[in-house]
Coordinates of C-alpha atoms in Angstrom, one line a residue:
M1 CA 0.0 0.2 -0.1
A2 CA 3.0 2.5 0.8
E3 CA 4.4 1.8 -2.5
D4 CA 1.3 2.6 -4.3
E5 CA 1.1 6.0 -2.7
D6 CA 4.8 6.8 -3.3
G7 CA 3.9 6.0 -6.9
L8 CA 1.0 8.3 -6.7
Y9 CA 3.1 11.2 -5.7
R10 CA 5.9 10.7 -7.8
F11 CA 3.6 10.7 -10.8
L12 CA 2.2 14.1 -9.5
E13 CA 6.2 15.4 -9.2
K14 CA 6.7 14.4 -12.9
R15 CA 3.7 16.4 -14.0
N16 CA 5.5 19.7 -12.0
V17 CA 2.6 19.8 -9.4
P18 CA 3.7 22.2 -6.5
A19 CA 5.2 20.3 -3.6
S20 CA 2.7 22.3 -1.1
L21 CA -0.3 20.6 -2.8
I22 CA 1.4 17.3 -2.6
D23 CA 1.9 17.7 1.0
K24 CA -1.4 18.8 1.7
M25 CA -2.8 15.5 0.0
K26 CA -0.5 13.5 2.2
E27 CA -2.0 15.2 5.2
D28 CA -5.5 14.4 4.3
K29 CA -4.3 10.8 3.2
I30 CA -5.4 11.0 -0.5
D31 CA -4.5 7.8 -2.2
K32 CA -5.2 6.2 -5.5
D33 CA -8.3 4.3 -3.9
V34 CA -9.7 7.5 -2.4
V35 CA -9.2 9.4 -5.8
K36 CA -11.1 7.0 -7.6
M37 CA -14.2 7.9 -5.4
M38 CA -13.6 11.9 -5.4
S39 CA -15.6 13.8 -7.8
D40 CA -14.0 16.5 -10.1
V41 CA -15.1 19.3 -7.8
N42 CA -13.6 17.7 -4.6
L43 CA -10.2 17.0 -6.7
A44 CA -9.9 20.6 -7.9
R45 CA -9.3 21.6 -4.0
Y46 CA -5.9 19.9 -4.4
L47 CA -5.2 20.1 -8.1
P48 CA -6.3 23.4 -9.7
S49 CA -5.2 22.3 -13.1
H50 CA -7.8 20.4 -14.9
G51 CA -5.4 18.4 -16.9
D52 CA -3.7 17.0 -13.6
R53 CA -6.9 15.8 -12.3
I54 CA -7.5 13.8 -15.6
A55 CA -4.4 12.4 -15.8
L56 CA -4.3 11.6 -12.0
M57 CA -7.5 9.8 -12.5
N58 CA -6.4 7.8 -15.4
Y59 CA -3.4 6.9 -13.5
C60 CA -5.3 5.5 -10.4
I61 CA -7.8 3.4 -13.0
S62 CA -4.8 1.7 -14.7
M63 CA -3.0 1.0 -11.2
G64 CA -6.3 -0.9 -10.2
K65 CA -6.4 -2.8 -13.4
S66 CA -2.7 -4.2 -12.9
S67 CA -3.7 -5.2 -9.2
D68 CA -6.7 -7.0 -10.5
K69 CA -4.8 -8.9 -13.1
R70 CA -2.0 -9.8 -10.5
K71 CA -4.9 -11.3 -8.5
K72 CA -5.9 -13.0 -11.3
D73 CA -2.8 -14.6 -12.0
L74 CA -2.3 -15.7 -8.2
L75 CA -5.8 -17.3 -8.6
V76 CA -4.8 -19.3 -11.7
R77 CA -1.8 -20.6 -10.3
L78 CA -3.7 -21.7 -7.1
Q79 CA -6.2 -23.4 -9.2
K80 CA -3.2 -25.3 -11.2
K81 CA -2.1 -26.5 -7.9
L82 CA -5.4 -27.6 -6.8
K83 CA -5.9 -29.4 -9.9
L84 CA -2.6 -31.5 -9.4
R85 CA -3.5 -32.2 -6.0
R86 CA -6.8 -33.6 -7.1
E87 CA -5.1 -35.5 -9.8
K88 CA -2.8 -37.1 -7.3
A89 CA -5.6 -37.7 -4.8
V90 CA -7.6 -39.4 -7.8
Q91 CA -5.0 -41.4 -8.4
D92 CA -4.1 -42.7 -5.1
Q93 CA -7.9 -43.7 -4.6
N94 CA -7.6 -45.6 -7.8
Q95 CA -4.4 -47.3 -6.5
R96 CA -6.4 -48.0 -2.9
K97 CA -9.3 -49.6 -5.1
K98 CA -6.8 -52.1 -6.7
N99 CA -5.6 -52.8 -3.4
R100 CA -9.1 -53.7 -2.1
A101 CA -9.3 -56.4 -4.8
T102 CA -6.4 -58.0 -3.4
N103 CA -6.9 -57.6 0.3
V104 CA -9.3 -60.5 -0.2
T105 CA -6.4 -62.9 -0.8
N106 CA -4.4 -61.4 2.1
L107 CA -7.2 -62.2 4.6
R108 CA -5.5 -65.6 5.5
N109 CA -2.5 -63.7 6.4
L110 CA -4.9 -61.4 8.4
F111 CA -6.3 -64.2 10.4
F112 CA -3.4 -66.5 10.4
P113 CA -0.4 -64.3 11.1
N114 CA 2.8 -66.4 10.4
G115 CA 0.8 -69.2 9.1
V116 CA -0.8 -70.1 12.5
S117 CA -3.8 -69.0 14.5
M118 CA -5.5 -70.1 17.7
I119 CA -7.6 -72.6 15.9
G120 CA -4.8 -74.2 14.3
A121 CA -2.0 -73.9 11.3
I122 CA -3.1 -72.4 8.1
S123 CA -2.0 -75.8 6.2
D124 CA -4.8 -77.6 8.0
F125 CA -7.6 -75.6 6.6
S126 CA -9.2 -75.0 3.2
F127 CA -10.7 -71.4 2.3
E128 CA -13.6 -70.1 0.8
I129 CA -15.0 -66.6 0.3
R130 CA -18.8 -66.4 1.2
D131 CA -21.4 -63.8 0.5
F132 CA -24.1 -62.6 2.9
R133 CA -26.2 -65.5 2.3
Q134 CA -23.3 -67.9 3.4
E135 CA -23.1 -69.2 0.0
V136 CA -19.6 -69.5 -2.0
L137 CA -18.6 -67.0 -4.3
E138 CA -18.4 -68.1 -7.9
D139 CA -15.0 -67.7 -9.6
G140 CA -14.8 -64.6 -11.4
M141 CA -17.5 -62.7 -9.6
S142 CA -17.2 -59.0 -9.3
V143 CA -18.5 -56.6 -6.6
G144 CA -20.3 -54.7 -9.0
R145 CA -22.1 -57.7 -10.3
L146 CA -23.3 -58.6 -6.8
Y147 CA -24.5 -55.0 -6.3
G148 CA -26.6 -55.5 -9.5
E149 CA -28.1 -58.8 -8.6
T150 CA -28.7 -58.1 -4.9
K151 CA -29.9 -54.4 -5.1
L152 CA -28.3 -54.1 -1.8
P153 CA -26.7 -50.8 -0.6
L154 CA -24.1 -52.7 1.3
L155 CA -22.3 -56.0 0.9
K156 CA -20.6 -58.3 3.5
F157 CA -18.4 -61.0 2.7
Y158 CA -17.0 -63.8 5.0
L159 CA -13.9 -65.9 5.0
A160 CA -15.0 -69.4 5.7
T161 CA -12.5 -71.9 6.9
K162 CA -12.9 -75.8 6.9
Y163 CA -10.6 -78.4 8.2
K164 CA -9.1 -80.5 5.5
V165 CA -10.0 -83.9 5.2
N166 CA -7.1 -86.2 6.2
D167 CA -5.8 -88.6 3.7
E168 CA -5.2 -91.1 6.3
E169 CA -9.1 -91.5 7.1
D170 CA -9.5 -92.2 3.5
D171 CA -7.3 -94.9 3.6
I172 CA -8.9 -96.4 6.6
V173 CA -12.1 -96.0 5.0
E174 CA -10.9 -98.1 1.7
V175 CA -9.4 -100.6 4.3
Q176 CA -12.9 -101.3 5.8
T177 CA -14.7 -101.6 2.4
A178 CA -12.3 -103.7 0.6
D179 CA -13.4 -106.4 -1.5
K180 CA -12.4 -110.3 -0.6
S181 CA -10.0 -110.3 -3.2
D182 CA -7.9 -107.5 -1.5
V183 CA -8.1 -108.6 1.9
Q184 CA -4.9 -110.7 1.9
Q185 CA -3.0 -107.7 0.7
D186 CA -4.5 -105.5 3.5
V187 CA -3.8 -108.2 6.3
Q188 CA -0.2 -107.6 5.7
S189 CA -0.2 -103.9 6.2
A190 CA -3.1 -103.7 9.1
D191 CA -0.4 -103.0 11.8
E192 CA 0.2 -100.0 10.0
I193 CA -3.3 -98.7 10.1
P194 CA -3.0 -95.7 12.6
L195 CA -5.4 -96.4 15.6
P196 CA -7.2 -93.3 17.3
E197 CA -5.7 -92.1 20.1
P198 CA -7.4 -92.0 23.6
F199 CA -9.6 -88.9 24.2
T200 CA -8.0 -86.1 25.9
F201 CA -9.5 -82.7 26.7
C202 CA -7.2 -79.9 27.7
E203 CA -8.8 -77.0 29.5
S204 CA -8.1 -75.1 32.7
E205 CA -10.0 -76.2 35.8
V206 CA -11.6 -78.8 33.9
E207 CA -11.0 -82.8 34.6
V208 CA -11.3 -85.8 32.4
E209 CA -11.6 -89.4 33.7
S210 CA -8.8 -91.4 32.3
I211 CA -10.1 -93.5 29.8
P212 CA -8.3 -96.7 28.5
T213 CA -7.3 -97.2 24.9
A214 CA -9.8 -99.1 23.0
V215 CA -8.6 -102.5 21.5
W216 CA -9.8 -103.4 17.9
D217 CA -10.6 -106.8 17.2
V218 CA -10.6 -106.9 13.2
S219 CA -11.8 -110.0 11.4
F220 CA -12.1 -110.3 7.7
T221 CA -15.1 -112.4 6.6
E222 CA -17.3 -112.2 3.4
Q223 CA -20.3 -110.9 5.1
A224 CA -20.5 -107.2 4.6
N225 CA -20.8 -104.7 7.6
D226 CA -21.8 -107.3 9.9
G227 CA -19.5 -105.8 12.6
E228 CA -20.5 -102.3 11.7
I229 CA -22.3 -100.4 14.7
S230 CA -25.5 -98.7 13.6
S231 CA -25.0 -94.9 14.3
W232 CA -27.2 -92.8 16.5
S233 CA -28.9 -95.8 17.9
S234 CA -30.6 -94.8 21.3
R235 CA -28.5 -97.3 23.1
I236 CA -25.5 -95.2 22.2
I237 CA -26.9 -91.9 23.1
S238 CA -28.5 -93.0 26.2
F239 CA -27.2 -92.3 29.9
R240 CA -26.2 -94.5 32.6
S241 CA -28.0 -93.8 35.7
E242 CA -26.7 -94.7 39.3
H243 CA -30.0 -94.2 40.8
N244 CA -32.8 -96.8 41.3
M245 CA -36.0 -95.3 39.6
N246 CA -38.2 -98.4 40.4
D247 CA -39.2 -96.9 43.7
C248 CA -41.0 -93.8 42.4
R249 CA -44.1 -94.4 39.9
L250 CA -44.0 -91.9 37.0
E251 CA -47.1 -90.5 35.3
S252 CA -47.4 -89.9 31.7
E253 CA -48.1 -86.3 32.2
I254 CA -45.3 -84.1 30.7
L255 CA -44.3 -80.9 32.0
D256 CA -42.2 -78.2 30.4
D257 CA -38.9 -79.5 28.7
T258 CA -38.8 -83.1 30.2
V259 CA -40.6 -86.4 29.7
P260 CA -40.5 -89.6 32.0
Y261 CA -36.8 -91.0 32.1
E262 CA -36.6 -94.6 31.2
V263 CA -33.2 -96.7 32.3
D264 CA -31.5 -98.4 29.6
N265 CA -29.8 -101.2 31.0
A266 CA -27.8 -101.8 27.9
S267 CA -26.2 -98.4 28.5
T268 CA -24.4 -99.9 31.4
S269 CA -21.7 -101.0 29.0
E270 CA -20.8 -97.7 27.7
E271 CA -17.8 -95.8 28.4
K272 CA -18.2 -93.0 30.9
M273 CA -17.3 -89.4 30.3
I274 CA -16.7 -87.5 33.5
M275 CA -17.6 -83.7 33.0
R276 CA -16.5 -81.1 35.5
L277 CA -18.5 -77.9 35.1
H278 CA -18.7 -74.4 36.7
R279 CA -22.2 -72.9 36.9
A280 CA -20.6 -69.6 36.0
S281 CA -19.3 -70.9 32.5
I282 CA -21.5 -74.0 32.0
L283 CA -22.2 -72.6 28.4
T284 CA -18.7 -72.5 27.0
E285 CA -17.5 -75.5 29.1
M286 CA -20.3 -77.7 27.7
I287 CA -19.6 -76.5 24.1
D288 CA -15.8 -77.3 24.7
Y289 CA -16.8 -80.9 25.9
F290 CA -19.2 -81.5 23.0
M291 CA -16.9 -80.6 20.2
D292 CA -15.6 -84.2 20.5
E293 CA -17.9 -86.6 18.5
A294 CA -16.9 -89.2 20.7
I295 CA -18.9 -88.1 23.4
M296 CA -22.2 -89.0 21.7
E297 CA -21.3 -92.7 22.1
K298 CA -20.6 -92.3 26.1
S299 CA -22.6 -92.1 29.2
L300 CA -22.2 -88.8 31.3
D301 CA -21.2 -88.2 34.8
I302 CA -21.2 -84.7 35.6
N303 CA -19.8 -82.9 38.6
I304 CA -20.9 -79.3 39.1
I305 CA -18.9 -76.6 40.9
N306 CA -21.3 -73.8 42.5
N307 CA -20.6 -70.1 42.3
K308 CA -18.6 -70.4 45.7
G309 CA -16.0 -72.8 44.4
K310 CA -17.3 -75.9 45.9
E311 CA -18.3 -78.8 44.6
E312 CA -22.1 -79.9 44.6
K313 CA -22.9 -82.9 46.5
A314 CA -25.5 -84.2 44.0
V315 CA -24.7 -86.8 41.6
G316 CA -26.5 -89.0 39.1
V317 CA -29.4 -88.2 36.8
G318 CA -30.6 -85.1 38.2
V319 CA -27.2 -83.5 37.8
V320 CA -27.4 -84.2 34.0
K321 CA -30.8 -82.8 33.7
D322 CA -30.1 -79.9 35.7
A323 CA -26.5 -79.2 33.7
I324 CA -28.5 -79.5 30.3
T325 CA -31.6 -77.4 31.3
E326 CA -29.2 -74.6 32.5
F327 CA -27.2 -74.7 29.4
W328 CA -30.2 -73.9 27.1
E329 CA -31.3 -71.4 29.5
K330 CA -28.1 -69.4 29.0
N331 CA -27.9 -70.3 25.6
Y332 CA -31.4 -68.5 25.0
D333 CA -29.9 -65.4 26.6
D334 CA -26.3 -65.3 24.9
F335 CA -26.7 -67.3 21.4
T336 CA -30.4 -66.5 20.3
T337 CA -32.8 -63.5 19.4
G338 CA -36.5 -63.4 19.6
V339 CA -39.2 -63.2 22.5
N340 CA -41.4 -66.5 22.7
C341 CA -39.6 -68.0 19.8
K342 CA -36.0 -68.1 19.5
I343 CA -33.5 -68.2 16.5
P344 CA -29.7 -68.7 16.9
Y345 CA -27.8 -65.5 16.4
L346 CA -24.5 -65.4 14.4
R347 CA -21.6 -64.1 16.6
H348 CA -17.8 -63.9 15.5
D349 CA -16.7 -66.1 18.4
M350 CA -18.9 -69.0 17.5
T351 CA -17.3 -71.3 14.6
D352 CA -18.8 -74.1 12.9
R353 CA -17.2 -76.5 15.2
K354 CA -18.9 -75.1 18.3
W355 CA -22.1 -74.5 16.6
T356 CA -21.9 -78.4 15.8
A357 CA -21.3 -79.1 19.3
V358 CA -24.4 -77.2 20.6
G359 CA -26.5 -79.4 18.1
R360 CA -24.9 -82.4 19.6
I361 CA -26.0 -81.1 23.1
L362 CA -29.8 -81.0 21.6
V363 CA -29.5 -84.4 20.4
K364 CA -27.9 -85.8 23.6
G365 CA -30.6 -84.1 25.8
W366 CA -33.3 -85.7 23.6
F367 CA -32.2 -89.3 23.8
Y368 CA -31.1 -89.1 27.3
C369 CA -34.0 -87.6 29.2
R370 CA -36.3 -86.1 26.4
Y371 CA -35.4 -82.8 27.0
F372 CA -36.1 -80.3 24.0
P373 CA -35.4 -76.6 23.9
V374 CA -38.9 -75.6 23.1
M375 CA -38.2 -72.1 22.9
L376 CA -36.3 -72.7 19.4
C377 CA -38.3 -72.0 16.4
P378 CA -40.3 -74.7 15.0
S379 CA -40.0 -73.7 11.4
F380 CA -36.0 -73.3 12.1
L381 CA -36.1 -77.0 13.4
E382 CA -38.3 -78.5 10.6
H383 CA -35.9 -76.9 8.1
I384 CA -32.9 -78.6 9.7
I385 CA -34.5 -81.8 10.6
F386 CA -36.6 -82.6 7.3
D387 CA -35.0 -80.0 4.8
E388 CA -38.5 -78.4 4.3
V389 CA -40.9 -76.3 6.6
F390 CA -44.2 -77.6 7.5
S391 CA -45.5 -75.1 10.1
D392 CA -46.7 -71.5 9.4
V393 CA -43.5 -69.3 9.4
S394 CA -45.6 -66.1 9.7
E395 CA -47.3 -67.6 13.0
N396 CA -43.8 -68.4 14.2
F397 CA -42.6 -64.7 13.2
F398 CA -45.3 -63.2 15.5
N399 CA -44.1 -65.3 18.4
Y400 CA -40.5 -64.2 17.4
I401 CA -41.4 -60.3 17.7
P402 CA -42.2 -58.4 20.7
Q403 CA -46.0 -58.1 21.8
I404 CA -46.3 -54.5 21.0
E405 CA -44.9 -54.9 17.3
K406 CA -47.5 -58.1 16.9
D407 CA -50.4 -55.9 18.2
T408 CA -49.5 -53.1 15.6
I409 CA -49.1 -55.6 12.7
C410 CA -52.2 -57.5 13.6
K411 CA -54.2 -54.4 13.7
A412 CA -52.9 -53.2 10.5
L413 CA -53.7 -56.5 8.7
K414 CA -57.4 -56.2 9.8
D415 CA -57.5 -52.2 9.2
F416 CA -54.8 -50.9 7.2
P417 CA -53.5 -47.7 9.3
S418 CA -52.9 -44.0 8.2
G419 CA -51.3 -41.2 10.0
T420 CA -49.4 -41.8 13.1
E421 CA -50.3 -45.6 13.1
F422 CA -48.7 -46.0 9.7
E423 CA -45.7 -44.2 10.8
E424 CA -45.5 -46.9 13.8
L425 CA -46.0 -49.5 11.2
L426 CA -43.2 -48.3 8.9
D427 CA -40.7 -48.0 12.0
I428 CA -41.6 -51.7 12.8
L429 CA -41.0 -52.8 9.3
A430 CA -37.6 -50.7 9.1
N431 CA -36.2 -52.6 12.2
Y432 CA -36.4 -55.9 9.8
N433 CA -34.4 -54.0 7.0
C434 CA -38.0 -53.5 4.9
R435 CA -37.4 -51.2 2.1
V436 CA -40.6 -51.6 0.4
C437 CA -43.8 -49.2 1.2
P438 CA -46.4 -51.4 2.7
T439 CA -49.9 -51.2 1.3
A440 CA -53.2 -52.9 2.3
S441 CA -52.6 -55.6 -0.6
N442 CA -48.8 -56.2 -0.2
L443 CA -48.7 -56.3 3.8
R444 CA -49.1 -59.9 4.1
G445 CA -46.7 -60.9 1.2
I446 CA -43.9 -58.4 3.1
L447 CA -44.4 -60.1 6.3
K448 CA -43.9 -63.7 4.9
E449 CA -40.7 -62.5 3.2
I450 CA -39.5 -60.8 6.5
A451 CA -40.3 -64.0 8.3
D452 CA -38.6 -66.0 5.9
E453 CA -35.5 -64.0 5.9
E454 CA -35.4 -63.8 10.0
L455 CA -36.6 -67.3 10.8
L456 CA -34.8 -69.5 7.8
Q457 CA -32.0 -67.2 6.1
E458 CA -30.3 -65.2 8.6
P459 CA -29.6 -68.6 10.7
R460 CA -28.6 -70.8 7.9
F461 CA -24.9 -70.9 8.9
V462 CA -26.1 -72.5 12.2
S463 CA -28.8 -74.8 10.2
D464 CA -26.0 -76.1 8.1
C465 CA -24.0 -76.9 11.2
W466 CA -26.6 -78.7 12.9
R467 CA -28.4 -80.5 9.9
E468 CA -25.9 -83.9 9.9
V469 CA -25.8 -83.9 13.7
C470 CA -29.6 -83.6 14.2
R471 CA -30.4 -86.4 11.5
P472 CA -31.3 -88.8 13.9
L473 CA -34.2 -87.0 15.1
R474 CA -35.9 -87.5 12.0
A475 CA -36.8 -91.0 12.9
E476 CA -38.2 -89.4 16.2
F477 CA -40.3 -86.7 14.8
H478 CA -41.5 -88.9 11.8
D479 CA -44.7 -87.1 11.5
V480 CA -45.5 -83.9 9.7
G481 CA -46.9 -82.3 12.8
A482 CA -44.5 -84.4 15.4
I483 CA -42.5 -81.1 16.3
N484 CA -45.5 -79.2 16.8
A485 CA -47.1 -81.9 18.7
C486 CA -43.9 -82.1 20.9
F487 CA -43.8 -78.6 21.8
K488 CA -47.2 -78.6 22.6
S489 CA -46.8 -81.6 25.2
L490 CA -43.6 -80.2 26.4
T491 CA -45.3 -76.5 27.0
I492 CA -45.9 -76.0 30.8
T493 CA -49.3 -74.7 31.9
N494 CA -50.8 -74.4 35.2
K495 CA -53.3 -77.1 34.6
K496 CA -50.7 -79.5 33.8
V497 CA -48.7 -78.7 36.9
L498 CA -51.7 -79.3 39.4
K499 CA -52.7 -82.5 37.4
S500 CA -49.3 -83.9 37.8
L501 CA -49.4 -83.4 41.7
Q502 CA -49.7 -86.7 43.8
F503 CA -50.4 -86.7 47.5
P504 CA -50.2 -89.3 50.1
E505 CA -53.9 -91.0 50.5
T506 CA -54.0 -90.2 54.1
V507 CA -52.6 -86.8 55.7
S508 CA -53.4 -84.9 59.2
E509 CA -55.7 -81.7 58.9
S510 CA -52.6 -79.3 59.1
Y511 CA -51.1 -80.9 56.3
M512 CA -54.6 -80.8 54.2
E513 CA -54.1 -77.0 54.5
V514 CA -50.6 -77.1 53.1
K515 CA -52.1 -79.2 50.5
K516 CA -54.5 -76.5 49.5
Y517 CA -51.7 -74.1 49.9
L518 CA -49.9 -75.7 47.0
K519 CA -52.9 -75.9 44.8
R520 CA -53.5 -72.2 45.0
F521 CA -49.8 -71.3 44.6
F522 CA -49.6 -73.1 41.3
S523 CA -53.0 -71.8 40.1
E524 CA -51.8 -68.4 40.7
L525 CA -48.0 -68.8 39.2
S526 CA -46.9 -67.2 36.1
I527 CA -45.5 -69.1 33.3
D528 CA -42.1 -67.7 33.9
Y529 CA -41.9 -69.1 37.6
L530 CA -43.6 -72.3 36.4
R531 CA -40.6 -73.0 34.1
K532 CA -38.1 -72.4 36.8
F533 CA -40.1 -74.9 39.2
S534 CA -40.3 -77.5 36.6
R535 CA -36.8 -77.3 36.2
F536 CA -36.4 -79.7 39.2
C537 CA -40.0 -81.0 39.8
T538 CA -41.2 -82.7 36.8
D539 CA -43.1 -85.7 35.6
G540 CA -45.5 -87.1 38.1
L541 CA -44.8 -85.1 41.2
H542 CA -45.0 -86.8 44.3
V543 CA -45.8 -84.6 47.4
R544 CA -44.6 -85.8 50.8
F545 CA -45.2 -83.9 53.9
V546 CA -42.1 -83.7 56.3
T547 CA -41.2 -82.3 59.9
F548 CA -38.0 -80.6 60.5
E549 CA -36.5 -80.2 64.1
S550 CA -35.4 -76.6 63.6
D551 CA -37.7 -74.0 62.2
F552 CA -34.7 -72.6 60.8
A553 CA -34.3 -75.5 58.3
Q554 CA -38.0 -75.6 57.4
R555 CA -38.1 -75.2 53.5
P556 CA -39.4 -77.1 50.4
I557 CA -36.8 -79.6 49.2
A558 CA -37.0 -81.2 45.8
H559 CA -35.4 -84.6 44.8
T560 CA -34.8 -84.1 41.1
C561 CA -34.1 -87.9 40.5
G562 CA -37.2 -89.2 42.1
N563 CA -39.5 -86.4 41.3
I564 CA -40.3 -85.8 45.1
L565 CA -41.3 -82.7 46.8
E566 CA -41.0 -82.6 50.4
L567 CA -43.0 -79.9 52.1
P568 CA -43.1 -78.8 55.7
C569 CA -46.2 -77.5 57.7
Y570 CA -46.9 -73.9 57.4
D571 CA -49.2 -71.7 59.5
N572 CA -50.9 -69.7 56.7
Y573 CA -50.7 -69.0 53.0
P574 CA -48.6 -66.0 52.9
Q575 CA -45.7 -67.6 54.7
F576 CA -46.0 -70.5 52.1
R577 CA -45.8 -68.3 49.1
S578 CA -43.2 -66.1 50.2
Q579 CA -40.9 -68.8 51.2
F580 CA -41.5 -70.5 47.6
L581 CA -41.3 -67.3 45.8
S582 CA -38.0 -66.7 47.4
I583 CA -36.5 -69.9 46.3
L584 CA -37.8 -69.2 42.7
K585 CA -36.7 -65.8 42.4
S586 CA -33.0 -67.0 43.5
D587 CA -30.6 -66.8 40.7
V588 CA -28.3 -69.2 42.5
W589 CA -29.2 -72.9 42.1
D590 CA -27.2 -75.3 44.1
V591 CA -28.2 -79.1 43.6
D592 CA -27.3 -80.8 46.8
I593 CA -29.7 -83.6 47.3
V594 CA -28.0 -86.8 46.8

């Protein structure tokens, strides 16, 4: 700015303007910008000569144009620099896109650093890239093509790993299925056939009983498969009981998740698996045990460590029932979604081997004590066992969603809403990724598609893991409606509990009052508390009245193996109800009746 003023004053000196007039302009701070805004009359006060005024005005205008030109030049240079930066950024972005295409092949290095991960070496697995439907991607499939086919705004891909088939196993199969002509040659190399190692399981704070190595007696005859053991027979899967159940007469009435237990004498010859479980981590520990397929051919002996770190005194059948029941109760909370109808939820820490172990627990529980997780969706189980669905998927979906959403949808099916009610319907459908605007004509079709997606397609990975494991259940549920009939019979109600109660023929007058208290209590009890009660008191429930020496020890006692409930004498119904509810509300169950 100072240089521009000096140039202005030098220009006036060259035109021989008196120094006094120039000094006056300096005092009044007259520069080129001020000159542009001055009129000829005002400028005449400083420059009396008309020619000097015209020359000065022209000089200031020309100086302004040169300044604008300089600014434009700076702007052009700045734009060129920004253009170069954008071109470089686009080039880098294109490079990153190329890297994305190669990152898929580097996933193995990401999950198997140095060729090893927590599940094994990279050489023990085969790898596949699967899409959001858990289907293997075809060779040459592009991301753009998938976007075009699925019409989804976001795609997810998964790296699937599978154990490679051992060549030695194939060799063993060939020996077992060899023709008679090849037997003589195979006998010479029979000693070289690798025998299975004894079962071992390594886990902190988990003990496994030592099992002697099985001795194979192999004989070659012309009869095919005479010595082959039929897989999944009920004898193989049944448990050995150390309790005599003949003392207790069991009724056929079924409560909740169990049916009468029948002792299989043939199971006494089976190998025994000793399982040491902690109540705080019974979910993960049972999954670890059942990851070994050999457990399906063994009887179970379970020791439970309570939350205080002490081993519970109970042994036998009741402990196994309790462990299976608690496993599924925690499984509902941690591994499933839904309200009254549960669907397995995919988790990053649940591999295919762990989901297969959960399926084995389901099968083992059914063949042992007829325990079945009735909270699982019938359509989901039918799809696993029969490879097709017989029940109404939409009806199961209504049991899957919360009651408030069910009421809104049912109301919309009868009378299609508008205004705020229509917005509520849109919010509910948006929770299940619905992108179609509902109308009175297409609402049922939308709900059917959502139900199929939530109940069958989302848990497809789990159903694939369970399908082969649950195949023996097909013979159990041979009828089309067998699963629904099973669910109906296993669902507990107040009426079923009251009908299952069996009292002594002759009791005193005081115990007659306790009998009335018990019936009244079960008539008022909610379904949730009935389920908790049926965990230890199931089948034909025998009620016995007992007397305790101390009032402090007075409490109800359930004998799980014999289905016996012992009750003391109570003065009034509120006292009876308070003590019973305090037990049912407790989150700590300690089985200590041997």
